[in-house]
CSV table of C-alpha atoms in Angstrom, one decimal:
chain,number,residue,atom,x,y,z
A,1,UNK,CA,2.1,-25.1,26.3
A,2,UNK,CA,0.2,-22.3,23.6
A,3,UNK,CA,0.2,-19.2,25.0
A,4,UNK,CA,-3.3,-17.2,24.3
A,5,UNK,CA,-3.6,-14.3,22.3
A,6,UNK,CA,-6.1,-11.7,22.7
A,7,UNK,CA,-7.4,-9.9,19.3
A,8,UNK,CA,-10.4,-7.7,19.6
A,9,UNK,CA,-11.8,-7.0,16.0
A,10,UNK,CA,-14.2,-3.9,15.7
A,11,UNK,CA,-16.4,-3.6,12.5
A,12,UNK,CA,-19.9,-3.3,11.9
A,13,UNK,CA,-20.4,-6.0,9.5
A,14,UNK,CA,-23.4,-7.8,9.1
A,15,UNK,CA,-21.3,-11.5,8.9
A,16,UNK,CA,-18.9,-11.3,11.7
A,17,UNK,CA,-19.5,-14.5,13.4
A,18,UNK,CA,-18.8,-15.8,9.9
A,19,UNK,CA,-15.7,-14.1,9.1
A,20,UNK,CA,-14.8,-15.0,13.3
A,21,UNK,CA,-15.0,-18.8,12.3
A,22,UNK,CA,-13.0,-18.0,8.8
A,23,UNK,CA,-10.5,-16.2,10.0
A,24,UNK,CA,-10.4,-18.9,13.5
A,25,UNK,CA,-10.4,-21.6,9.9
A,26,UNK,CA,-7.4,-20.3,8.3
A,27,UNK,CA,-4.9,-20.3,11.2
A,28,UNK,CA,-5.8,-23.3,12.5
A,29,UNK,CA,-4.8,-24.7,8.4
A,30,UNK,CA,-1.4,-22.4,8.4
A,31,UNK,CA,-0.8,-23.6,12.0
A,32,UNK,CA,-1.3,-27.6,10.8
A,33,UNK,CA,0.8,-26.9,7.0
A,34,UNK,CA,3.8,-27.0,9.1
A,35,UNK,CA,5.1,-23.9,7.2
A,36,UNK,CA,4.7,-21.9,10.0
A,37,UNK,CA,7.4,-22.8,13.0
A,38,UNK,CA,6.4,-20.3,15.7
A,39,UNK,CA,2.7,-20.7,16.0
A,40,UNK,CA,2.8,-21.8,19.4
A,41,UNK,CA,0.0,-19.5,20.5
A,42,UNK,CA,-4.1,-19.5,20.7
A,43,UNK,CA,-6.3,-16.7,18.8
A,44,UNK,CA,-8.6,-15.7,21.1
A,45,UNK,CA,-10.5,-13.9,18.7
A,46,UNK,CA,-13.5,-11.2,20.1
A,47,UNK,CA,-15.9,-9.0,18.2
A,48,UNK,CA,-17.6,-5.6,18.9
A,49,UNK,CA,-19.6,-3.5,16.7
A,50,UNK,CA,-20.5,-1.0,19.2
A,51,UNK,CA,-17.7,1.6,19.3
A,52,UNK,CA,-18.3,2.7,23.1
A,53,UNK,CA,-18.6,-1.1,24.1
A,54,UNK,CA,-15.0,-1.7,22.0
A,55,UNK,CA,-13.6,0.9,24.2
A,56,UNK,CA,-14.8,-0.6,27.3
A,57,UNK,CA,-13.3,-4.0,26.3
A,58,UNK,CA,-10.1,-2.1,26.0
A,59,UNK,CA,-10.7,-0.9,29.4
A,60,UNK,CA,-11.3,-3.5,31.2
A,61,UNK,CA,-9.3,-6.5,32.5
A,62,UNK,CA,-9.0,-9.0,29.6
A,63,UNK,CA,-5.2,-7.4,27.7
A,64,UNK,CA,-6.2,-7.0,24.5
A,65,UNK,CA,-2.5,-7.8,22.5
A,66,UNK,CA,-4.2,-6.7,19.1
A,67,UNK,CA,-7.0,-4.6,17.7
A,68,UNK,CA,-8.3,-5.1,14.3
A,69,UNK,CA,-10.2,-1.8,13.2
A,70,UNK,CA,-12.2,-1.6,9.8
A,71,UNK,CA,-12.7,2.3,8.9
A,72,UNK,CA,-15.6,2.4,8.3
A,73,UNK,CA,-17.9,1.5,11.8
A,74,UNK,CA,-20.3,4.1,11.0
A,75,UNK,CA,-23.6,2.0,9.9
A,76,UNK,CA,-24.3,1.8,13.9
A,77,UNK,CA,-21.7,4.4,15.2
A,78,UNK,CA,-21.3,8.3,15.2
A,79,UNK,CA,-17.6,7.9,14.9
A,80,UNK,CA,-15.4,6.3,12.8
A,81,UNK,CA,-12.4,3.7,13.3
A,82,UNK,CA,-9.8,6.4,12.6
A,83,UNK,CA,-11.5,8.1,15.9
A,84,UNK,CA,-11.2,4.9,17.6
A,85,UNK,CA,-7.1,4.9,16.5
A,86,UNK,CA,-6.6,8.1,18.3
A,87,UNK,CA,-9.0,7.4,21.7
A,88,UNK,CA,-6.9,4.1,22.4
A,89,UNK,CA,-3.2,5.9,21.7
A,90,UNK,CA,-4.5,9.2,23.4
A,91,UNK,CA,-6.2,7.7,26.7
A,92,UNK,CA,-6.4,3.7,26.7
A,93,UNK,CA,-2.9,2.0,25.5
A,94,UNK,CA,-0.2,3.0,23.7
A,95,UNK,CA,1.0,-0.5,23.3
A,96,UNK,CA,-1.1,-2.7,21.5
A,97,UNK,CA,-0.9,-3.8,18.2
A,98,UNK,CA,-3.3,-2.0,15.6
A,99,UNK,CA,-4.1,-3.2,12.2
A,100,UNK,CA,-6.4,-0.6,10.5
A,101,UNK,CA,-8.8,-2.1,7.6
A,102,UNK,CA,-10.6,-0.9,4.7
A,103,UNK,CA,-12.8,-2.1,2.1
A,104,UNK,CA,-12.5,1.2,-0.1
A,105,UNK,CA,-9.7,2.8,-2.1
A,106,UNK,CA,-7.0,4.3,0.1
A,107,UNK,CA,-7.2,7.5,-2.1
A,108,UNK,CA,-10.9,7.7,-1.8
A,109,UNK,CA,-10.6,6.9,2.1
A,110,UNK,CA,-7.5,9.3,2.7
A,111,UNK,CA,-8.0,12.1,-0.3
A,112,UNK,CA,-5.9,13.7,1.9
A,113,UNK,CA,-2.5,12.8,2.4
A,114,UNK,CA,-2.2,14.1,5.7
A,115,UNK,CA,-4.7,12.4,7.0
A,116,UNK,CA,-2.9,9.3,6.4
A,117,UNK,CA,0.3,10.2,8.0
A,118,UNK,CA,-1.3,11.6,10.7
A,119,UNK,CA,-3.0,8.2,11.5
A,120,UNK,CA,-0.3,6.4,11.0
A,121,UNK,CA,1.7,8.5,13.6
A,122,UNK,CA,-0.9,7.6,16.4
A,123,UNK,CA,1.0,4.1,16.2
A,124,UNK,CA,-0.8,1.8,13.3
A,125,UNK,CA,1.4,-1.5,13.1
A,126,UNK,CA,-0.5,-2.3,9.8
A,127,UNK,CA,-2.7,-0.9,7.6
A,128,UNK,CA,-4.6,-2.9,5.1
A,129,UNK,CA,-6.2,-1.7,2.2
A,130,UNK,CA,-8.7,-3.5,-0.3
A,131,UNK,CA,-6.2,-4.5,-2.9
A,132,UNK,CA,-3.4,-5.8,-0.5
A,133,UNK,CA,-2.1,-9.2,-1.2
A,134,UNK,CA,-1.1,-12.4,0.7
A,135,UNK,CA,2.7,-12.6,1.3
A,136,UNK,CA,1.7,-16.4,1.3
A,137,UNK,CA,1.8,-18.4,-1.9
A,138,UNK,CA,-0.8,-21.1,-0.4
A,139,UNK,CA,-4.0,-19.9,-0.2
A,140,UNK,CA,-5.9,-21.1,3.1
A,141,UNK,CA,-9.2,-19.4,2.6
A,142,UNK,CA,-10.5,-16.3,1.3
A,143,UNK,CA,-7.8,-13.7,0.1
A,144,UNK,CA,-8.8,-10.6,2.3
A,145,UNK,CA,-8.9,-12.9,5.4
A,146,UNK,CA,-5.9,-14.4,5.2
A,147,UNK,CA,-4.5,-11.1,4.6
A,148,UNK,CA,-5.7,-9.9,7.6
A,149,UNK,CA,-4.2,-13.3,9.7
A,150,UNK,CA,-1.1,-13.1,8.4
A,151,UNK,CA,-1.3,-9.2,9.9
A,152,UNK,CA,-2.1,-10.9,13.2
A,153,UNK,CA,0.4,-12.9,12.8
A,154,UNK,CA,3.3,-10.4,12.2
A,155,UNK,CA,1.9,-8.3,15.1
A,156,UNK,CA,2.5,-11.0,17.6
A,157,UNK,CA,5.7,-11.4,16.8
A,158,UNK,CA,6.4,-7.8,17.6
A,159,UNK,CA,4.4,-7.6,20.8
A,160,UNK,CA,6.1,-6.8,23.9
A,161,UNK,CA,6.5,-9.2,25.7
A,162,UNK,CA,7.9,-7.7,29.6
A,163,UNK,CA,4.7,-5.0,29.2
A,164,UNK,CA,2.3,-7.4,28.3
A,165,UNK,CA,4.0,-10.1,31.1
A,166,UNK,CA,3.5,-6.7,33.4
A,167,UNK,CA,0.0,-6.1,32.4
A,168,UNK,CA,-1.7,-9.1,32.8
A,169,UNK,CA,0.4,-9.7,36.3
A,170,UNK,CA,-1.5,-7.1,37.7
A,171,UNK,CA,-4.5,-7.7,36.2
A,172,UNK,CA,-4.7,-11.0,37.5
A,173,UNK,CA,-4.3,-9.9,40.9
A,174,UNK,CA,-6.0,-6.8,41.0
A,175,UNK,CA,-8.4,-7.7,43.6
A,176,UNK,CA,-5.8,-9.3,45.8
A,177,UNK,CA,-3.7,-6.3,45.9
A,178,UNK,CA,-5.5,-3.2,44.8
A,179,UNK,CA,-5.6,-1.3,48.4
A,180,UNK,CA,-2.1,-1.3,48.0
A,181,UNK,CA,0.2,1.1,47.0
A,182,UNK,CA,3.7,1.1,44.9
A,183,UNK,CA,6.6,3.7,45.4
A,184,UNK,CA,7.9,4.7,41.9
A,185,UNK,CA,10.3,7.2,41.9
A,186,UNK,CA,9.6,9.1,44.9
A,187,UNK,CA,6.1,8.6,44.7
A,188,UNK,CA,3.1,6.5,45.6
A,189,UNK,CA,0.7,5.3,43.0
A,190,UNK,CA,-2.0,2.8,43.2
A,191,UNK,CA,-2.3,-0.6,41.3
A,192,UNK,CA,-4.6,0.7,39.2
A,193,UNK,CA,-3.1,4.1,38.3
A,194,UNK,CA,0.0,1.8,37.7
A,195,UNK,CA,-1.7,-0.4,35.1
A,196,UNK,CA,-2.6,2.3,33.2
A,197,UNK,CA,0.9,4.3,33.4
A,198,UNK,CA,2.4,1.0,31.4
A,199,UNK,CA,-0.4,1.1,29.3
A,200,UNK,CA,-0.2,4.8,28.6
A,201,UNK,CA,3.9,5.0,28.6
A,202,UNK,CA,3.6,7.4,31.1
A,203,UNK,CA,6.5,8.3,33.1
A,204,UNK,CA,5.9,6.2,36.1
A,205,UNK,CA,5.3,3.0,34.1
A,206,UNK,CA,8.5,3.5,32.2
A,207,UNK,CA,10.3,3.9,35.5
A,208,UNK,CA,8.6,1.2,36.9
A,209,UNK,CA,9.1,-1.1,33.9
A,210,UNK,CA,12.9,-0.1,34.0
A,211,UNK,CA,13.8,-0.5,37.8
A,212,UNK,CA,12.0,-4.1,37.2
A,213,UNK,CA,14.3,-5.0,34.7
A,214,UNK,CA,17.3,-3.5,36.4
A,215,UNK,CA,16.4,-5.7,39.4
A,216,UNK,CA,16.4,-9.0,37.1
A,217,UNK,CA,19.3,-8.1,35.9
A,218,UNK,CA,21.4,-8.1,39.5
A,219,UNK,CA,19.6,-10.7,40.6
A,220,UNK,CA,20.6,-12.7,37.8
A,221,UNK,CA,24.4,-11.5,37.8
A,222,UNK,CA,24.2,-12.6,41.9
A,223,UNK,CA,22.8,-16.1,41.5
A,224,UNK,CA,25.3,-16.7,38.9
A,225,UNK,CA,22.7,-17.6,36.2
C-alpha cells in the first residue's frame, strides 16, 4: 500500500496550478520508468502563496513531511522565504524537510556569504539555485521541475520516520484524547503541548520520543521477536 506524502510548496507565482500538475506529471513518469525502486509513496502536493496562511498550514493538523520555499514570495508578501526558513525552525518544526528555491543568481541572492550559511544553519535539506542540474540522465519534463522532484524525492528518503509515525498518531486522535494528560519526565504536559515538543525538539519530546523507543525495545526482547 503507497504511503502519502505531504509537500507544501510556498511561492508566489502566477502558474502554480500549472507547475502543481507538472511537477504531479513528472513523478508519476519517473515512478512508471521503473528506474526508480522505492517510489512506494503518494505526493500529496499543496500550494500557498500567502505567507501567514503557509504558516497556518504548518500549524495545523495535516504533517507537512516537506516544504518547498522559493526566495523570493514578496510580489504579495512583506516577508521573504528566508523569513519563512527561520519562523518554521524557530517556533513551528524543527523536523521537516526544506528545499529553499531561487530563480536568481545565488551571488546576487546571497551577496553576502553569511547570509547563506546562516540559512543553511536553520536546517535547509536542499537548496536549489537557477542553474542546478538533474542528477537524472532522462529527462521527464521541464529541467527546473524535475530538479526540484528529484529534491522531494531525496528528502523523503531522509524523513524520520518514528517522529513523523509520532506526529501524525497524535494528530489523528487529537480530539479523542486531548483533555488528557501525559507524564514525561516528572512532569505533566498536554497532547497538544506534546505535539509541538516533537515538533520543536524540545526537551520533553526527545524524552518522550526516547522512553517510547526504550519501551519497544523490551517489549520486543520479552516476546522473543
Amino acid at each position: 500500500m503507497s504511503v502519502d506524502r505531504n509537500v507544501l510548496i510556498v511561492d508566489d507565482s502566477q502558474n502554480m496550478e500549472q507547475e502543481i500538475k507538472q511537477y504531479k506529471s513528472i513523478y508519476k513518469k519517473m515512478k512508471e520508468s521503473g528506474r526508480y525502486k522505492d517510489l512506494d509513496y503518494n505526493l500529496n502536493l499543496f500550494y500557498e502563496k500567502d505567507y501567514y496562511k503557509a504558516i497556518k498550514i504548518l500549524k495545523g493538523k495535516e504533517i507537512i513531511d516537506i516544504v518547498l520555499i522559493d526566495y523570493d514570495i514578496t510580489s504579495v508578501n512583506d516577508k521573504t522565504g528566508e523569513d519563512l526558513v527561520k519562523e518554521i525552525r524557530s517556533s513551528i518544526n524543527k523536523h521537516c524537510k526544506i528545499i529553499f528555491y531561487t530563480m536568481g543568481e545565488l551571488s546576487t541572492v546571497f551577496p553576502d556569504r553569511k547570509e547563506m550559511i546562516e540559512l543553511f544553519n536553520q536546517g535547509i535539506f536542499k537548496f536549489l539555485s537557477k542553474d542546478q542540474k538533474s542528477i537524472n540522465e532522462f529527462e521527464y519534463g521541464k529541467s527546473t521541475l524535475q530538479v526540484r522532484v528529484e529534491a522531494m524525492i531525496e528528502a523523503i528518503e531522509n524523513i524520520d520516520y518514528v517522529q513523523i509515525a509520532l506526529e501524525k498518531y497524535f494528530v489523528k486522535y487529537l480530539e479523542i484524547i486531548e483533555d488528557e494528560e501525559i507524564l514525561v519526565d516528572g512532569n505533566f504536559y498536554s497532547i497538544q503541548d506534546l505535539i509541538s515538543a516533537i515538533r520543536l525538539d524540545k526537551e520533553a519530546g526527545k524524552i518522550y520520543k526516547r522512553n517510547l523507543a526504550n519501551s519497544l525495545i523490551i517489549e520486543s526482547l520479552e516476546s522473543g521477536k
